[in-house]
Amino acid sequence: MRHEVIVGVERRRFWPDEMKLSILREVGVGGATVTDVARRHDVTRQHIYQWRRQLKDKGLWPEPEGMAFLALDAPDLPLTSEPESATGAPAEIGFANGRILRCPPGMAEAEIIQLIRLVETA
């Protein structure tokens, strides 16, 4: 049996925090994905995610901001027809498993059938 021993330069590299931050900032610039940046710097995608977590823990990488709402200007669309006013009491359907399905008056038959099937399979 023959064994080969490959001797070469050790692959372990030391990445200072400044270098990690620089690499992390490239993600998203010009549409660059994590994969693109990882390939560019000859590291794995996992390195990028790991560095992000480490730098967050050290307080060097900002936490993502919360939800933001954007103003939307949409033109007022004219109503094509008046909505039908539903009259009567809501339909109530009881199932063998004890569930009850309440449907508003005027609900389309196809929608009710679809809901019944969903409730029965749930």
PDB file of C-alpha atoms in Angstrom:
ATOM      1  CA  MET A   1       0.000   0.000   0.000  1.00  0.00           C
ATOM      2  CA  ARG A   2       1.366   3.362  -1.009  1.00  0.00           C
ATOM      3  CA  HIS A   3       0.661   6.653   0.805  1.00  0.00           C
ATOM      4  CA  GLU A   4       1.407  10.126  -0.418  1.00  0.00           C
ATOM      5  CA  VAL A   5       2.172  12.933   1.965  1.00  0.00           C
ATOM      6  CA  ILE A   6       1.467  16.337   0.518  1.00  0.00           C
ATOM      7  CA  VAL A   7       3.594  19.047   2.021  1.00  0.00           C
ATOM      8  CA  GLY A   8       2.815  22.645   1.308  1.00  0.00           C
ATOM      9  CA  VAL A   9       2.010  26.010   2.725  1.00  0.00           C
ATOM     10  CA  GLU A  10      -0.493  25.933   5.548  1.00  0.00           C
ATOM     11  CA  ARG A  11      -3.834  27.281   4.377  1.00  0.00           C
ATOM     12  CA  ARG A  12      -4.786  28.948   7.648  1.00  0.00           C
ATOM     13  CA  ARG A  13      -4.875  32.697   7.312  1.00  0.00           C
ATOM     14  CA  PHE A  14      -5.322  35.398   9.890  1.00  0.00           C
ATOM     15  CA  TRP A  15      -7.926  38.004   9.053  1.00  0.00           C
ATOM     16  CA  PRO A  16      -7.822  41.204  11.128  1.00  0.00           C
ATOM     17  CA  ASP A  17     -11.181  42.737  12.040  1.00  0.00           C
ATOM     18  CA  GLU A  18     -10.589  45.692   9.693  1.00  0.00           C
ATOM     19  CA  MET A  19     -10.103  43.304   6.764  1.00  0.00           C
ATOM     20  CA  LYS A  20     -13.230  41.334   7.722  1.00  0.00           C
ATOM     21  CA  LEU A  21     -15.260  44.558   7.898  1.00  0.00           C
ATOM     22  CA  SER A  22     -13.965  45.618   4.504  1.00  0.00           C
ATOM     23  CA  ILE A  23     -14.948  42.276   2.977  1.00  0.00           C
ATOM     24  CA  LEU A  24     -18.375  42.284   4.653  1.00  0.00           C
ATOM     25  CA  ARG A  25     -19.115  45.769   3.307  1.00  0.00           C
ATOM     26  CA  GLU A  26     -18.717  44.467  -0.253  1.00  0.00           C
ATOM     27  CA  VAL A  27     -21.829  42.286   0.061  1.00  0.00           C
ATOM     28  CA  GLY A  28     -24.733  43.964  -1.690  1.00  0.00           C
ATOM     29  CA  VAL A  29     -22.632  46.612  -3.439  1.00  0.00           C
ATOM     30  CA  GLY A  30     -23.454  46.539  -7.119  1.00  0.00           C
ATOM     31  CA  GLY A  31     -25.617  43.462  -6.556  1.00  0.00           C
ATOM     32  CA  ALA A  32     -22.714  41.381  -5.188  1.00  0.00           C
ATOM     33  CA  THR A  33     -23.933  38.332  -3.288  1.00  0.00           C
ATOM     34  CA  VAL A  34     -22.235  36.598  -0.374  1.00  0.00           C
ATOM     35  CA  THR A  35     -21.084  33.931  -2.821  1.00  0.00           C
ATOM     36  CA  ASP A  36     -19.554  36.529  -5.157  1.00  0.00           C
ATOM     37  CA  VAL A  37     -17.638  38.210  -2.337  1.00  0.00           C
ATOM     38  CA  ALA A  38     -16.471  34.886  -0.898  1.00  0.00           C
ATOM     39  CA  ARG A  39     -15.100  33.798  -4.275  1.00  0.00           C
ATOM     40  CA  ARG A  40     -13.417  37.150  -4.808  1.00  0.00           C
ATOM     41  CA  HIS A  41     -11.513  36.787  -1.519  1.00  0.00           C
ATOM     42  CA  ASP A  42     -10.988  33.015  -1.743  1.00  0.00           C
ATOM     43  CA  VAL A  43     -12.984  32.192   1.393  1.00  0.00           C
ATOM     44  CA  THR A  44     -16.116  30.158   1.962  1.00  0.00           C
ATOM     45  CA  ARG A  45     -19.581  31.678   2.331  1.00  0.00           C
ATOM     46  CA  GLN A  46     -19.578  30.339   5.871  1.00  0.00           C
ATOM     47  CA  HIS A  47     -16.616  32.588   6.669  1.00  0.00           C
ATOM     48  CA  ILE A  48     -18.673  35.622   5.658  1.00  0.00           C
ATOM     49  CA  TYR A  49     -21.600  34.618   7.877  1.00  0.00           C
ATOM     50  CA  GLN A  50     -19.298  33.651  10.744  1.00  0.00           C
ATOM     51  CA  TRP A  51     -17.414  36.942  10.548  1.00  0.00           C
ATOM     52  CA  ARG A  52     -20.674  38.874  10.528  1.00  0.00           C
ATOM     53  CA  ARG A  53     -21.792  37.101  13.709  1.00  0.00           C
ATOM     54  CA  GLN A  54     -18.393  37.602  15.416  1.00  0.00           C
ATOM     55  CA  LEU A  55     -18.272  41.281  14.546  1.00  0.00           C
ATOM     56  CA  LYS A  56     -21.865  41.770  15.732  1.00  0.00           C
ATOM     57  CA  ASP A  57     -20.923  40.165  19.044  1.00  0.00           C
ATOM     58  CA  LYS A  58     -17.955  42.549  19.329  1.00  0.00           C
ATOM     59  CA  GLY A  59     -20.173  45.516  18.483  1.00  0.00           C
ATOM     60  CA  LEU A  60     -18.268  46.294  15.282  1.00  0.00           C
ATOM     61  CA  TRP A  61     -21.037  45.326  12.826  1.00  0.00           C
ATOM     62  CA  PRO A  62     -24.352  47.190  13.078  1.00  0.00           C
ATOM     63  CA  GLU A  63     -27.511  45.315  13.877  1.00  0.00           C
ATOM     64  CA  PRO A  64     -30.047  45.410  11.066  1.00  0.00           C
ATOM     65  CA  GLU A  65     -32.534  48.213  11.440  1.00  0.00           C
ATOM     66  CA  GLY A  66     -36.109  47.374  12.189  1.00  0.00           C
ATOM     67  CA  MET A  67     -38.946  47.430   9.760  1.00  0.00           C
ATOM     68  CA  ALA A  68     -39.250  50.568   7.683  1.00  0.00           C
ATOM     69  CA  PHE A  69     -42.347  51.832   5.949  1.00  0.00           C
ATOM     70  CA  LEU A  70     -42.093  53.621   2.646  1.00  0.00           C
ATOM     71  CA  ALA A  71     -44.566  56.177   1.389  1.00  0.00           C
ATOM     72  CA  LEU A  72     -46.465  54.984  -1.635  1.00  0.00           C
ATOM     73  CA  ASP A  73     -48.226  57.295  -4.028  1.00  0.00           C
ATOM     74  CA  ALA A  74     -50.845  55.316  -5.891  1.00  0.00           C
ATOM     75  CA  PRO A  75     -53.467  56.821  -8.155  1.00  0.00           C
ATOM     76  CA  ASP A  76     -57.071  56.569  -7.060  1.00  0.00           C
ATOM     77  CA  LEU A  77     -58.775  53.992  -9.221  1.00  0.00           C
ATOM     78  CA  PRO A  78     -62.424  54.452 -10.073  1.00  0.00           C
ATOM     79  CA  LEU A  79     -64.821  51.789  -8.882  1.00  0.00           C
ATOM     80  CA  THR A  80     -65.989  49.657 -11.767  1.00  0.00           C
ATOM     81  CA  SER A  81     -69.095  48.487  -9.973  1.00  0.00           C
ATOM     82  CA  GLU A  82     -70.697  48.850  -6.623  1.00  0.00           C
ATOM     83  CA  PRO A  83     -69.986  45.991  -4.240  1.00  0.00           C
ATOM     84  CA  GLU A  84     -72.979  43.836  -3.559  1.00  0.00           C
ATOM     85  CA  SER A  85     -74.393  44.287  -0.124  1.00  0.00           C
ATOM     86  CA  ALA A  86     -74.827  40.947   1.526  1.00  0.00           C
ATOM     87  CA  THR A  87     -77.885  40.449   3.635  1.00  0.00           C
ATOM     88  CA  GLY A  88     -78.811  37.696   5.981  1.00  0.00           C
ATOM     89  CA  ALA A  89     -77.053  35.750   8.668  1.00  0.00           C
ATOM     90  CA  PRO A  90     -73.619  34.160   8.291  1.00  0.00           C
ATOM     91  CA  ALA A  91     -73.573  30.483   7.337  1.00  0.00           C
ATOM     92  CA  GLU A  92     -72.334  28.171  10.074  1.00  0.00           C
ATOM     93  CA  ILE A  93     -71.076  24.671   9.237  1.00  0.00           C
ATOM     94  CA  GLY A  94     -70.277  22.143  11.974  1.00  0.00           C
ATOM     95  CA  PHE A  95     -67.801  19.306  11.390  1.00  0.00           C
ATOM     96  CA  ALA A  96     -67.517  15.884  13.038  1.00  0.00           C
ATOM     97  CA  ASN A  97     -64.181  16.852  14.593  1.00  0.00           C
ATOM     98  CA  GLY A  98     -65.866  19.701  16.488  1.00  0.00           C
ATOM     99  CA  ARG A  99     -64.660  22.528  14.297  1.00  0.00           C
ATOM    100  CA  ILE A 100     -67.111  25.178  13.156  1.00  0.00           C
ATOM    101  CA  LEU A 101     -66.746  27.161   9.936  1.00  0.00           C
ATOM    102  CA  ARG A 102     -68.536  30.519   9.825  1.00  0.00           C
ATOM    103  CA  CYS A 103     -68.901  32.121   6.398  1.00  0.00           C
ATOM    104  CA  PRO A 104     -70.103  35.675   5.823  1.00  0.00           C
ATOM    105  CA  PRO A 105     -73.324  36.144   3.879  1.00  0.00           C
ATOM    106  CA  GLY A 106     -72.826  36.457   0.150  1.00  0.00           C
ATOM    107  CA  MET A 107     -69.673  34.345   0.056  1.00  0.00           C
ATOM    108  CA  ALA A 108     -69.214  32.509  -3.240  1.00  0.00           C
ATOM    109  CA  GLU A 109     -70.074  28.811  -3.268  1.00  0.00           C
ATOM    110  CA  ALA A 110     -66.669  27.876  -4.723  1.00  0.00           C
ATOM    111  CA  GLU A 111     -64.911  29.660  -1.847  1.00  0.00           C
ATOM    112  CA  ILE A 112     -67.067  27.872   0.730  1.00  0.00           C
ATOM    113  CA  ILE A 113     -66.306  24.483  -0.862  1.00  0.00           C
ATOM    114  CA  GLN A 114     -62.582  25.275  -0.818  1.00  0.00           C
ATOM    115  CA  LEU A 115     -62.756  26.289   2.852  1.00  0.00           C
ATOM    116  CA  ILE A 116     -64.659  23.111   3.750  1.00  0.00           C
ATOM    117  CA  ARG A 117     -61.950  21.006   2.125  1.00  0.00           C
ATOM    118  CA  LEU A 118     -59.250  22.917   3.987  1.00  0.00           C
ATOM    119  CA  VAL A 119     -60.988  22.538   7.353  1.00  0.00           C
ATOM    120  CA  GLU A 120     -61.571  18.820   6.795  1.00  0.00           C
ATOM    121  CA  THR A 121     -57.902  18.174   6.006  1.00  0.00           C
ATOM    122  CA  ALA A 122     -56.554  20.319   8.845  1.00  0.00           C
TER     123      ALA A 122
END
